[in-house]
């Protein structure tokens, strides 16, 4: 297994270096910026070199983002629109009252005085008034609808701006408090007991994540080395191939003489077994750590009983954790051995869970492929490849429970 070369120093190393510099400045009282902290002695040191110190912390001022002005302006616009809506409602009520008065007048016009207008003239006047009132009501209704739409739009803007700015304020405050807490804790840890005049810098240890990092660091001999793929987990030993295809390959499995039994339990495959100098399985947990944080390549080298060598290479290789049953993700084939991991629609080992004789995670409904083929592997239902099968010293017939890699490719569709 191999990955493209990367830098030796990771971001974690750089962050550690920066933290050490901040602690030194905090100890010497040289911290500057928008939040100065004053450190002074508060008495004489005792015989045990315990030195009392007094820390003066200034009040912390938080400057809120300027977007809050936009919120205030938007709220004023909403208030103005609400006042306009109230005016429109009042006008509608006035129109309704006026329409009611007109109806009363229509009823009173049934008895006309001698000099009153004729019924035809009065009807025309009333019709004109009604049309005028209807026009006003329609305009007011349109204005009211537009005002409601504007209010909804502004309210949506306010909600988004409020959420955005509150998140910004929370992150801003959290970062300031975290910085201040770090400085105080640094001073407390460094100066609560002994405060020597000079303190040597902490040594930075460069951790090699895999054999490719070791190759970059100058290692050129095949052999067993310690690597640390994840600083949160312990280092462990691996066998490094520093010669094949440019070197820097981390060996996950080797079969050469049948000296190691691969008919093992789930826990054996989880932790690894065998002899790194001969036959072994590195361990699913370790393979997961190697593949989880960086892009890895997989190279499989095969040799048959006639001494013919072939290989299969995959540009992407990843094994999930135990919770996901060490699911295999592999693609990007090239080579001469054939893509047995994607052999057909029924025999496709990609995206399959790991199965052992004592834990059945395969897709074979009638039984356990691991028990049937006496090994642990990413079985489908059941296989077109199994590199952990029984080691035969000569050709065999019958059940394909040996080391197996299907040569011919079949279209998976």
mmCIF file of C-alpha atoms in Angstrom:
data_model
loop_
_atom_site.group_PDB
_atom_site.id
_atom_site.type_symbol
_atom_site.label_atom_id
_atom_site.label_comp_id
_atom_site.label_asym_id
_atom_site.label_seq_id
_atom_site.Cartn_x
_atom_site.Cartn_y
_atom_site.Cartn_z
ATOM 1 C CA UNK A 1 0.000 0.000 0.000
ATOM 2 C CA UNK A 2 1.337 3.400 -0.904
ATOM 3 C CA UNK A 3 0.201 7.008 -0.977
ATOM 4 C CA UNK A 4 1.542 10.115 -2.754
ATOM 5 C CA UNK A 5 4.368 11.752 -0.850
ATOM 6 C CA UNK A 6 3.357 14.526 1.438
ATOM 7 C CA UNK A 7 5.056 16.963 3.736
ATOM 8 C CA UNK A 8 6.743 15.598 6.843
ATOM 9 C CA UNK A 9 5.370 18.219 9.155
ATOM 10 C CA UNK A 10 1.622 18.117 9.508
ATOM 11 C CA UNK A 11 -0.660 20.935 10.590
ATOM 12 C CA UNK A 12 -0.709 19.400 14.059
ATOM 13 C CA UNK A 13 3.038 19.934 14.390
ATOM 14 C CA UNK A 14 2.792 23.560 13.350
ATOM 15 C CA UNK A 15 -0.009 24.207 15.814
ATOM 16 C CA UNK A 16 2.073 22.679 18.610
ATOM 17 C CA UNK A 17 4.998 24.965 17.770
ATOM 18 C CA UNK A 18 2.787 28.050 17.850
ATOM 19 C CA UNK A 19 1.352 27.109 21.234
ATOM 20 C CA UNK A 20 4.812 26.752 22.757
ATOM 21 C CA UNK A 21 5.742 30.252 21.563
ATOM 22 C CA UNK A 22 2.573 31.748 23.125
ATOM 23 C CA UNK A 23 3.295 30.083 26.437
ATOM 24 C CA UNK A 24 6.780 31.536 26.487
ATOM 25 C CA UNK A 25 5.514 35.056 25.815
ATOM 26 C CA UNK A 26 2.866 34.627 28.514
ATOM 27 C CA UNK A 27 5.493 33.594 31.038
ATOM 28 C CA UNK A 28 7.708 36.586 30.254
ATOM 29 C CA UNK A 29 4.784 39.032 30.358
ATOM 30 C CA UNK A 30 5.246 39.982 26.702
ATOM 31 C CA UNK A 31 1.745 39.298 25.471
ATOM 32 C CA UNK A 32 0.541 42.258 23.437
ATOM 33 C CA UNK A 33 -2.510 43.153 21.409
ATOM 34 C CA UNK A 34 -6.046 44.154 22.260
ATOM 35 C CA UNK A 35 -6.070 42.223 25.564
ATOM 36 C CA UNK A 36 -2.834 42.944 27.537
ATOM 37 C CA UNK A 37 -2.252 41.032 30.756
ATOM 38 C CA UNK A 38 0.002 42.354 33.513
ATOM 39 C CA UNK A 39 2.037 39.906 35.580
ATOM 40 C CA UNK A 40 4.040 41.086 38.604
ATOM 41 C CA UNK A 41 5.573 39.571 41.688
ATOM 42 C CA UNK A 42 3.579 39.662 44.910
ATOM 43 C CA UNK A 43 6.212 38.898 47.513
ATOM 44 C CA UNK A 44 9.472 37.028 47.905
ATOM 45 C CA UNK A 45 10.091 33.442 46.838
ATOM 46 C CA UNK A 46 10.225 30.902 49.673
ATOM 47 C CA UNK A 47 12.940 28.280 50.236
ATOM 48 C CA UNK A 48 11.234 25.838 47.893
ATOM 49 C CA UNK A 49 11.445 28.477 45.096
ATOM 50 C CA UNK A 50 7.665 28.994 45.207
ATOM 51 C CA UNK A 51 7.107 32.493 43.821
ATOM 52 C CA UNK A 52 3.783 34.306 44.345
ATOM 53 C CA UNK A 53 2.573 36.295 41.347
ATOM 54 C CA UNK A 54 -0.313 38.656 40.774
ATOM 55 C CA UNK A 55 -2.157 38.694 37.421
ATOM 56 C CA UNK A 56 -4.149 41.773 36.434
ATOM 57 C CA UNK A 57 -6.713 41.056 33.714
ATOM 58 C CA UNK A 58 -8.206 44.089 31.948
ATOM 59 C CA UNK A 59 -11.929 44.267 31.217
ATOM 60 C CA UNK A 60 -12.804 42.489 27.981
ATOM 61 C CA UNK A 61 -14.561 44.624 25.382
ATOM 62 C CA UNK A 62 -16.400 42.913 22.551
ATOM 63 C CA UNK A 63 -17.004 44.862 19.366
ATOM 64 C CA UNK A 64 -20.104 43.523 17.678
ATOM 65 C CA UNK A 65 -20.190 43.209 13.853
ATOM 66 C CA UNK A 66 -21.443 46.220 11.880
ATOM 67 C CA UNK A 67 -24.351 44.177 10.472
ATOM 68 C CA UNK A 68 -26.334 45.023 13.620
ATOM 69 C CA UNK A 69 -26.908 48.508 12.142
ATOM 70 C CA UNK A 70 -28.573 46.855 9.162
ATOM 71 C CA UNK A 71 -30.910 44.984 11.511
ATOM 72 C CA UNK A 72 -31.875 48.232 13.250
ATOM 73 C CA UNK A 73 -32.505 49.937 9.900
ATOM 74 C CA UNK A 74 -34.608 47.002 8.674
ATOM 75 C CA UNK A 75 -36.689 47.056 11.860
ATOM 76 C CA UNK A 76 -37.442 50.743 11.274
ATOM 77 C CA UNK A 77 -38.561 49.944 7.716
ATOM 78 C CA UNK A 78 -40.867 47.226 9.040
ATOM 79 C CA UNK A 79 -42.358 49.650 11.581
ATOM 80 C CA UNK A 80 -42.986 52.218 8.829
ATOM 81 C CA UNK A 81 -44.736 49.610 6.692
ATOM 82 C CA UNK A 82 -46.888 48.544 9.624
ATOM 83 C CA UNK A 83 -48.000 52.156 10.120
ATOM 84 C CA UNK A 84 -48.877 52.379 6.411
ATOM 85 C CA UNK A 85 -50.909 49.180 6.681
ATOM 86 C CA UNK A 86 -52.807 50.575 9.659
ATOM 87 C CA UNK A 87 -53.644 53.714 7.665
ATOM 88 C CA UNK A 88 -54.907 51.590 4.777
ATOM 89 C CA UNK A 89 -57.089 49.590 7.133
ATOM 90 C CA UNK A 90 -58.564 52.820 8.537
ATOM 91 C CA UNK A 91 -59.290 54.066 5.010
ATOM 92 C CA UNK A 92 -61.049 50.786 4.201
ATOM 93 C CA UNK A 93 -63.202 51.171 7.286
ATOM 94 C CA UNK A 94 -64.086 54.739 6.268
ATOM 95 C CA UNK A 95 -65.035 53.502 2.806
ATOM 96 C CA UNK A 96 -67.261 50.850 4.319
ATOM 97 C CA UNK A 97 -69.005 53.434 6.506
ATOM 98 C CA UNK A 98 -69.492 55.692 3.493
ATOM 99 C CA UNK A 99 -70.966 52.789 1.510
ATOM 100 C CA UNK A 100 -73.382 52.080 4.360
ATOM 101 C CA UNK A 101 -74.455 55.754 4.373
ATOM 102 C CA UNK A 102 -75.130 55.556 0.634
ATOM 103 C CA UNK A 103 -77.358 52.544 1.146
ATOM 104 C CA UNK A 104 -79.331 54.443 3.787
ATOM 105 C CA UNK A 105 -79.711 57.340 1.352
ATOM 106 C CA UNK A 106 -80.995 54.975 -1.336
ATOM 107 C CA UNK A 107 -83.720 53.779 1.001
ATOM 108 C CA UNK A 108 -84.663 57.358 1.995
ATOM 109 C CA UNK A 109 -84.934 58.439 -1.639
ATOM 110 C CA UNK A 110 -88.074 56.364 -2.092
ATOM 111 C CA UNK A 111 -90.055 59.472 -0.982
ATOM 112 C CA UNK A 112 -88.760 62.420 -2.991
ATOM 113 C CA UNK A 113 -89.632 66.088 -2.326
ATOM 114 C CA UNK A 114 -91.133 68.133 -5.178
ATOM 115 C CA UNK A 115 -87.803 69.720 -6.210
ATOM 116 C CA UNK A 116 -85.692 66.550 -5.803
ATOM 117 C CA UNK A 117 -83.719 64.843 -8.580
ATOM 118 C CA UNK A 118 -85.423 62.250 -10.716
ATOM 119 C CA UNK A 119 -84.826 58.551 -9.927
ATOM 120 C CA UNK A 120 -82.761 58.081 -13.107
ATOM 121 C CA UNK A 121 -80.433 60.986 -12.253
ATOM 122 C CA UNK A 122 -80.089 59.801 -8.644
ATOM 123 C CA UNK A 123 -79.294 56.233 -9.801
ATOM 124 C CA UNK A 124 -76.554 57.472 -12.132
ATOM 125 C CA UNK A 125 -74.989 59.540 -9.339
ATOM 126 C CA UNK A 126 -75.046 56.570 -6.979
ATOM 127 C CA UNK A 127 -73.505 54.294 -9.593
ATOM 128 C CA UNK A 128 -70.659 56.750 -10.109
ATOM 129 C CA UNK A 129 -70.064 56.944 -6.374
ATOM 130 C CA UNK A 130 -70.044 53.155 -6.080
ATOM 131 C CA UNK A 131 -67.555 52.838 -8.946
ATOM 132 C CA UNK A 132 -65.356 55.482 -7.336
ATOM 133 C CA UNK A 133 -65.480 53.660 -4.007
ATOM 134 C CA UNK A 134 -64.726 50.322 -5.685
ATOM 135 C CA UNK A 135 -61.711 51.837 -7.421
ATOM 136 C CA UNK A 136 -60.423 53.207 -4.107
ATOM 137 C CA UNK A 137 -60.967 49.866 -2.367
ATOM 138 C CA UNK A 138 -59.147 47.978 -5.151
ATOM 139 C CA UNK A 139 -56.167 50.355 -4.937
ATOM 140 C CA UNK A 140 -56.086 50.035 -1.160
ATOM 141 C CA UNK A 141 -56.295 46.230 -1.384
ATOM 142 C CA UNK A 142 -53.385 46.180 -3.838
ATOM 143 C CA UNK A 143 -51.340 48.501 -1.608
ATOM 144 C CA UNK A 144 -52.173 46.356 1.418
ATOM 145 C CA UNK A 145 -51.097 43.181 -0.389
ATOM 146 C CA UNK A 146 -47.806 44.784 -1.476
ATOM 147 C CA UNK A 147 -47.186 46.006 2.059
ATOM 148 C CA UNK A 148 -47.754 42.508 3.466
ATOM 149 C CA UNK A 149 -45.329 41.021 0.936
ATOM 150 C CA UNK A 150 -42.687 43.603 1.840
ATOM 151 C CA UNK A 151 -43.200 42.901 5.539
ATOM 152 C CA UNK A 152 -42.730 39.155 4.987
ATOM 153 C CA UNK A 153 -39.585 39.771 2.932
ATOM 154 C CA UNK A 154 -38.118 42.064 5.573
ATOM 155 C CA UNK A 155 -38.996 39.642 8.352
ATOM 156 C CA UNK A 156 -37.177 36.873 6.488
ATOM 157 C CA UNK A 157 -34.154 39.102 6.075
ATOM 158 C CA UNK A 158 -34.227 39.972 9.762
ATOM 159 C CA UNK A 159 -34.377 36.313 10.788
ATOM 160 C CA UNK A 160 -31.443 35.386 8.551
ATOM 161 C CA UNK A 161 -29.382 38.393 9.637
ATOM 162 C CA UNK A 162 -30.161 37.765 13.283
ATOM 163 C CA UNK A 163 -29.147 34.120 13.063
ATOM 164 C CA UNK A 164 -25.995 34.930 11.095
ATOM 165 C CA UNK A 165 -24.876 37.719 13.373
ATOM 166 C CA UNK A 166 -25.679 35.836 16.566
ATOM 167 C CA UNK A 167 -23.521 32.961 15.313
ATOM 168 C CA UNK A 168 -20.745 35.422 14.498
ATOM 169 C CA UNK A 169 -21.001 36.983 17.940
ATOM 170 C CA UNK A 170 -20.956 33.576 19.624
ATOM 171 C CA UNK A 171 -17.866 32.489 17.681
ATOM 172 C CA UNK A 172 -16.214 35.839 18.346
ATOM 173 C CA UNK A 173 -16.863 35.692 22.093
ATOM 174 C CA UNK A 174 -15.876 32.021 22.307
ATOM 175 C CA UNK A 175 -12.565 32.682 20.562
ATOM 176 C CA UNK A 176 -11.738 35.630 22.826
ATOM 177 C CA UNK A 177 -12.634 33.712 25.972
ATOM 178 C CA UNK A 178 -10.668 30.674 24.768
ATOM 179 C CA UNK A 179 -7.573 32.813 24.111
ATOM 180 C CA UNK A 180 -7.827 34.463 27.508
ATOM 181 C CA UNK A 181 -8.386 31.124 29.245
ATOM 182 C CA UNK A 182 -5.365 29.639 27.498
ATOM 183 C CA UNK A 183 -3.110 32.495 28.629
ATOM 184 C CA UNK A 184 -4.327 32.308 32.229
ATOM 185 C CA UNK A 185 -3.893 28.526 32.319
ATOM 186 C CA UNK A 186 -0.420 28.855 30.825
ATOM 187 C CA UNK A 187 0.618 31.327 33.510
ATOM 188 C CA UNK A 188 -0.957 29.193 36.205
ATOM 189 C CA UNK A 189 0.797 26.021 35.042
ATOM 190 C CA UNK A 190 4.196 27.609 34.469
ATOM 191 C CA UNK A 191 4.477 30.010 37.420
ATOM 192 C CA UNK A 192 2.444 28.518 40.264
ATOM 193 C CA UNK A 193 5.422 26.679 41.765
ATOM 194 C CA UNK A 194 8.911 26.960 40.291
ATOM 195 C CA UNK A 195 9.816 29.738 37.863
ATOM 196 C CA UNK A 196 13.380 29.209 36.616
ATOM 197 C CA UNK A 197 15.064 32.137 34.908
ATOM 198 C CA UNK A 198 15.409 30.194 31.689
ATOM 199 C CA UNK A 199 13.386 27.293 30.397
ATOM 200 C CA UNK A 200 14.545 25.173 27.443
ATOM 201 C CA UNK A 201 12.273 24.777 24.470
ATOM 202 C CA UNK A 202 10.365 21.529 24.283
ATOM 203 C CA UNK A 203 11.754 19.138 21.691
ATOM 204 C CA UNK A 204 9.576 18.611 18.624
ATOM 205 C CA UNK A 205 9.247 14.977 17.624
ATOM 206 C CA UNK A 206 8.504 14.279 13.983
ATOM 207 C CA UNK A 207 6.148 11.311 13.656
ATOM 208 C CA UNK A 208 6.287 9.187 10.521
ATOM 209 C CA UNK A 209 2.764 8.258 9.441
ATOM 210 C CA UNK A 210 3.695 5.397 7.112
ATOM 211 C CA UNK A 211 6.527 3.910 5.086
ATOM 212 C CA UNK A 212 6.256 6.682 2.489
ATOM 213 C CA UNK A 213 7.150 9.237 5.189
ATOM 214 C CA UNK A 214 10.072 7.039 6.257
ATOM 215 C CA UNK A 215 11.260 6.861 2.649
ATOM 216 C CA UNK A 216 11.065 10.655 2.392
ATOM 217 C CA UNK A 217 13.078 10.890 5.623
ATOM 218 C CA UNK A 218 15.895 8.898 4.000
ATOM 219 C CA UNK A 219 15.140 5.260 4.889
ATOM 220 C CA UNK A 220 16.111 2.991 1.982
ATOM 221 C CA UNK A 221 16.294 -0.568 3.386
ATOM 222 C CA UNK A 222 13.466 -3.089 3.537
ATOM 223 C CA UNK A 223 12.587 -3.937 7.109
ATOM 224 C CA UNK A 224 10.460 -3.372 10.197
ATOM 225 C CA UNK A 225 9.854 0.223 11.344
ATOM 226 C CA UNK A 226 7.628 2.078 13.800
ATOM 227 C CA UNK A 227 4.975 4.406 12.357
ATOM 228 C CA UNK A 228 2.269 6.669 13.853
ATOM 229 C CA UNK A 229 -0.624 7.202 11.405
ATOM 230 C CA UNK A 230 -2.748 8.902 14.072
ATOM 231 C CA UNK A 231 -1.083 10.830 16.976
ATOM 232 C CA UNK A 232 -4.090 10.014 19.165
ATOM 233 C CA UNK A 233 -3.225 6.293 18.948
ATOM 234 C CA UNK A 234 -0.098 4.364 19.827
ATOM 235 C CA UNK A 235 2.695 3.763 17.337
ATOM 236 C CA UNK A 236 3.050 0.256 15.908
ATOM 237 C CA UNK A 237 5.455 -1.775 13.801
ATOM 238 C CA UNK A 238 5.062 -2.427 10.081
ATOM 239 C CA UNK A 239 7.134 -3.994 7.341
ATOM 240 C CA UNK A 240 8.285 -1.421 4.756
ATOM 241 C CA UNK A 241 9.117 -2.269 1.151
ATOM 242 C CA UNK A 242 11.627 0.398 0.094
ATOM 243 C CA UNK A 243 12.422 -1.098 -3.337
ATOM 244 C CA UNK A 244 9.231 -1.946 -5.270
ATOM 245 C CA UNK A 245 8.058 0.763 -7.687
ATOM 246 C CA UNK A 246 10.005 3.618 -6.094
ATOM 247 C CA UNK A 247 9.801 2.371 -2.498
ATOM 248 C CA UNK A 248 7.793 3.605 0.463
ATOM 249 C CA UNK A 249 5.175 0.821 0.485
ATOM 250 C CA UNK A 250 3.539 -0.257 3.769
ATOM 251 C CA UNK A 251 2.945 -4.025 3.583
ATOM 252 C CA UNK A 252 -0.500 -5.084 4.855
ATOM 253 C CA UNK A 253 -0.278 -8.838 4.201
ATOM 254 C CA UNK A 254 2.230 -11.409 2.992
ATOM 255 C CA UNK A 255 1.844 -15.084 1.983
ATOM 256 C CA UNK A 256 4.998 -16.989 1.051
ATOM 257 C CA UNK A 257 5.285 -20.460 2.629
ATOM 258 C CA UNK A 258 2.097 -21.378 4.526
ATOM 259 C CA UNK A 259 3.742 -20.967 7.935
ATOM 260 C CA UNK A 260 0.810 -18.911 9.312
ATOM 261 C CA UNK A 261 -2.783 -20.113 9.604
ATOM 262 C CA UNK A 262 -5.260 -17.559 8.206
ATOM 263 C CA UNK A 263 -8.378 -19.415 9.400
ATOM 264 C CA UNK A 264 -8.794 -16.932 12.270
ATOM 265 C CA UNK A 265 -11.441 -15.200 14.381
ATOM 266 C CA UNK A 266 -12.805 -11.668 14.090
ATOM 267 C CA UNK A 267 -10.556 -10.427 16.925
ATOM 268 C CA UNK A 268 -7.472 -11.952 15.295
ATOM 269 C CA UNK A 269 -8.134 -10.086 12.050
ATOM 270 C CA UNK A 270 -8.994 -6.956 14.047
ATOM 271 C CA UNK A 271 -5.654 -6.868 15.915
ATOM 272 C CA UNK A 272 -3.420 -8.602 13.377
ATOM 273 C CA UNK A 273 -1.429 -11.846 13.560
ATOM 274 C CA UNK A 274 1.642 -13.611 12.214
ATOM 275 C CA UNK A 275 5.293 -12.660 11.814
ATOM 276 C CA UNK A 276 6.141 -9.363 10.070
ATOM 277 C CA UNK A 277 9.312 -10.941 8.664
ATOM 278 C CA UNK A 278 7.421 -13.873 7.110
ATOM 279 C CA UNK A 279 3.621 -14.310 6.823
ATOM 280 C CA UNK A 280 1.184 -11.961 8.540
ATOM 281 C CA UNK A 281 -2.020 -9.891 8.483
ATOM 282 C CA UNK A 282 -1.317 -6.363 9.761
ATOM 283 C CA UNK A 283 -4.737 -5.918 11.416
ATOM 284 C CA UNK A 284 -7.971 -4.222 10.357
ATOM 285 C CA UNK A 285 -7.723 -1.518 13.036
ATOM 286 C CA UNK A 286 -4.242 -0.558 11.839
ATOM 287 C CA UNK A 287 -5.285 -0.642 8.180
ATOM 288 C CA UNK A 288 -8.159 1.698 9.054
ATOM 289 C CA UNK A 289 -5.777 4.154 10.777
ATOM 290 C CA UNK A 290 -3.482 4.108 7.734
ATOM 291 C CA UNK A 291 -6.268 4.844 5.251
ATOM 292 C CA UNK A 292 -8.644 7.137 7.136
ATOM 293 C CA UNK A 293 -6.812 10.475 6.967
ATOM 294 C CA UNK A 294 -5.022 10.439 3.625
ATOM 295 C CA UNK A 295 -5.483 9.168 0.089
ATOM 296 C CA UNK A 296 -3.891 5.721 -0.242
ATOM 297 C CA UNK A 297 -3.033 3.411 -3.135
ATOM 298 C CA UNK A 298 -3.242 -0.382 -2.998
ATOM 299 C CA UNK A 299 -0.842 -2.652 -4.903
ATOM 300 C CA UNK A 300 -1.328 -6.435 -4.982
ATOM 301 C CA UNK A 301 1.546 -8.602 -6.269
ATOM 302 C CA UNK A 302 0.824 -12.220 -7.247
ATOM 303 C CA UNK A 303 3.001 -15.162 -8.337
ATOM 304 C CA UNK A 304 1.682 -18.547 -9.516
ATOM 305 C CA UNK A 305 3.234 -22.030 -9.328
ATOM 306 C CA UNK A 306 4.970 -21.444 -12.668
ATOM 307 C CA UNK A 307 6.784 -18.362 -11.374
ATOM 308 C CA UNK A 308 4.679 -15.926 -13.423
ATOM 309 C CA UNK A 309 4.265 -12.584 -11.631
ATOM 310 C CA UNK A 310 1.430 -10.120 -12.138
ATOM 311 C CA UNK A 311 0.022 -7.176 -10.233
ATOM 312 C CA UNK A 312 -3.164 -5.189 -9.620
ATOM 313 C CA UNK A 313 -3.038 -1.549 -8.561
ATOM 314 C CA UNK A 314 -5.913 0.601 -7.248
ATOM 315 C CA UNK A 315 -5.654 4.386 -7.007
ATOM 316 C CA UNK A 316 -8.095 4.610 -4.090
ATOM 317 C CA UNK A 317 -8.119 2.282 -1.070
ATOM 318 C CA UNK A 318 -9.952 2.777 2.226
ATOM 319 C CA UNK A 319 -11.073 0.502 5.080
ATOM 320 C CA UNK A 320 -13.726 1.787 7.501
ATOM 321 C CA UNK A 321 -13.662 1.302 11.278
ATOM 322 C CA UNK A 322 -14.992 -1.668 13.251
ATOM 323 C CA UNK A 323 -18.367 0.016 13.812
ATOM 324 C CA UNK A 324 -18.855 -0.056 10.022
ATOM 325 C CA UNK A 325 -17.560 -3.659 9.900
ATOM 326 C CA UNK A 326 -14.305 -2.620 8.159
ATOM 327 C CA UNK A 327 -16.154 -1.911 4.905
ATOM 328 C CA UNK A 328 -13.865 -1.896 1.850
ATOM 329 C CA UNK A 329 -13.738 1.014 -0.619
ATOM 330 C CA UNK A 330 -11.496 0.421 -3.629
ATOM 331 C CA UNK A 331 -11.459 1.676 -7.228
ATOM 332 C CA UNK A 332 -9.190 2.967 -9.996
ATOM 333 C CA UNK A 333 -7.765 -0.354 -11.255
ATOM 334 C CA UNK A 334 -4.699 -0.766 -13.443
ATOM 335 C CA UNK A 335 -2.296 -3.669 -13.904
ATOM 336 C CA UNK A 336 -1.919 -7.144 -15.436
ATOM 337 C CA UNK A 337 -3.671 -9.447 -12.952
ATOM 338 C CA UNK A 338 -7.236 -8.354 -13.739
ATOM 339 C CA UNK A 339 -9.740 -6.456 -11.613
ATOM 340 C CA UNK A 340 -10.963 -9.363 -9.499
ATOM 341 C CA UNK A 341 -12.358 -7.031 -6.835
ATOM 342 C CA UNK A 342 -14.963 -5.801 -9.371
ATOM 343 C CA UNK A 343 -15.399 -9.073 -11.256
ATOM 344 C CA UNK A 344 -19.153 -9.069 -11.906
ATOM 345 C CA UNK A 345 -22.506 -7.909 -10.598
ATOM 346 C CA UNK A 346 -22.672 -10.923 -8.252
ATOM 347 C CA UNK A 347 -18.983 -10.974 -7.321
ATOM 348 C CA UNK A 348 -18.068 -7.400 -6.411
ATOM 349 C CA UNK A 349 -15.948 -6.965 -3.282
ATOM 350 C CA UNK A 350 -16.079 -3.163 -3.311
ATOM 351 C CA UNK A 351 -18.254 -1.654 -0.527
ATOM 352 C CA UNK A 352 -18.537 -5.048 1.217
ATOM 353 C CA UNK A 353 -18.170 -5.728 4.944
ATOM 354 C CA UNK A 354 -15.415 -7.902 6.407
ATOM 355 C CA UNK A 355 -16.447 -11.463 7.276
ATOM 356 C CA UNK A 356 -14.684 -14.112 9.378
ATOM 357 C CA UNK A 357 -15.654 -17.718 10.215
ATOM 358 C CA UNK A 358 -17.166 -16.522 13.520
ATOM 359 C CA UNK A 359 -18.840 -13.301 12.249
ATOM 360 C CA UNK A 360 -21.028 -13.390 9.133
ATOM 361 C CA UNK A 361 -21.342 -10.012 7.350
ATOM 362 C CA UNK A 362 -21.461 -11.222 3.734
ATOM 363 C CA UNK A 363 -24.339 -11.274 1.227
ATOM 364 C CA UNK A 364 -24.577 -15.064 0.946
ATOM 365 C CA UNK A 365 -28.057 -15.857 2.290
ATOM 366 C CA UNK A 366 -27.480 -19.612 2.664
ATOM 367 C CA UNK A 367 -24.426 -19.508 4.916
ATOM 368 C CA UNK A 368 -21.166 -17.883 6.018
ATOM 369 C CA UNK A 369 -18.574 -17.393 3.272
ATOM 370 C CA UNK A 370 -15.826 -16.990 5.886
ATOM 371 C CA UNK A 371 -16.581 -20.386 7.398
ATOM 372 C CA UNK A 372 -16.990 -22.011 3.969
ATOM 373 C CA UNK A 373 -13.652 -20.690 2.652
ATOM 374 C CA UNK A 374 -11.808 -20.846 6.030
ATOM 375 C CA UNK A 375 -10.614 -17.239 6.124
ATOM 376 C CA UNK A 376 -11.458 -13.615 6.762
ATOM 377 C CA UNK A 377 -12.152 -11.395 3.725
ATOM 378 C CA UNK A 378 -14.481 -8.823 2.175
ATOM 379 C CA UNK A 379 -16.819 -11.478 0.758
ATOM 380 C CA UNK A 380 -19.762 -10.772 -1.513
ATOM 381 C CA UNK A 381 -21.837 -13.919 -2.183
ATOM 382 C CA UNK A 382 -19.191 -15.305 -2.139
ATOM 383 C CA UNK A 383 -16.005 -14.436 -4.064
ATOM 384 C CA UNK A 384 -13.973 -13.684 -7.140
ATOM 385 C CA UNK A 385 -10.906 -12.914 -4.979
ATOM 386 C CA UNK A 386 -9.592 -14.119 -1.608
ATOM 387 C CA UNK A 387 -5.961 -13.516 -0.678
ATOM 388 C CA UNK A 388 -6.395 -14.968 2.834
ATOM 389 C CA UNK A 389 -7.375 -18.497 1.768
ATOM 390 C CA UNK A 390 -5.496 -21.684 2.563
ATOM 391 C CA UNK A 391 -1.898 -21.822 1.291
ATOM 392 C CA UNK A 392 -1.487 -24.767 -1.100
ATOM 393 C CA UNK A 393 1.986 -25.837 -2.198
ATOM 394 C CA UNK A 394 0.689 -27.211 -5.492
ATOM 395 C CA UNK A 395 -2.362 -27.012 -7.716
ATOM 396 C CA UNK A 396 -5.568 -28.298 -6.169
ATOM 397 C CA UNK A 397 -9.114 -29.203 -7.225
ATOM 398 C CA UNK A 398 -12.477 -28.831 -5.561
ATOM 399 C CA UNK A 399 -13.649 -25.959 -3.358
ATOM 400 C CA UNK A 400 -11.775 -22.733 -4.127
ATOM 401 C CA UNK A 401 -10.686 -22.246 -0.512
ATOM 402 C CA UNK A 402 -7.084 -21.433 -1.403
ATOM 403 C CA UNK A 403 -5.476 -18.109 -2.302
ATOM 404 C CA UNK A 404 -7.632 -17.055 -5.233
ATOM 405 C CA UNK A 405 -7.685 -14.185 -7.759
ATOM 406 C CA UNK A 406 -10.002 -14.415 -10.778
ATOM 407 C CA UNK A 407 -8.034 -13.507 -13.895
ATOM 408 C CA UNK A 408 -10.640 -12.690 -16.546
ATOM 409 C CA UNK A 409 -12.711 -9.539 -16.214
ATOM 410 C CA UNK A 410 -16.476 -9.556 -16.792
ATOM 411 C CA UNK A 411 -18.565 -6.444 -17.384
ATOM 412 C CA UNK A 412 -20.412 -5.749 -14.118
ATOM 413 C CA UNK A 413 -23.498 -4.402 -15.839
#
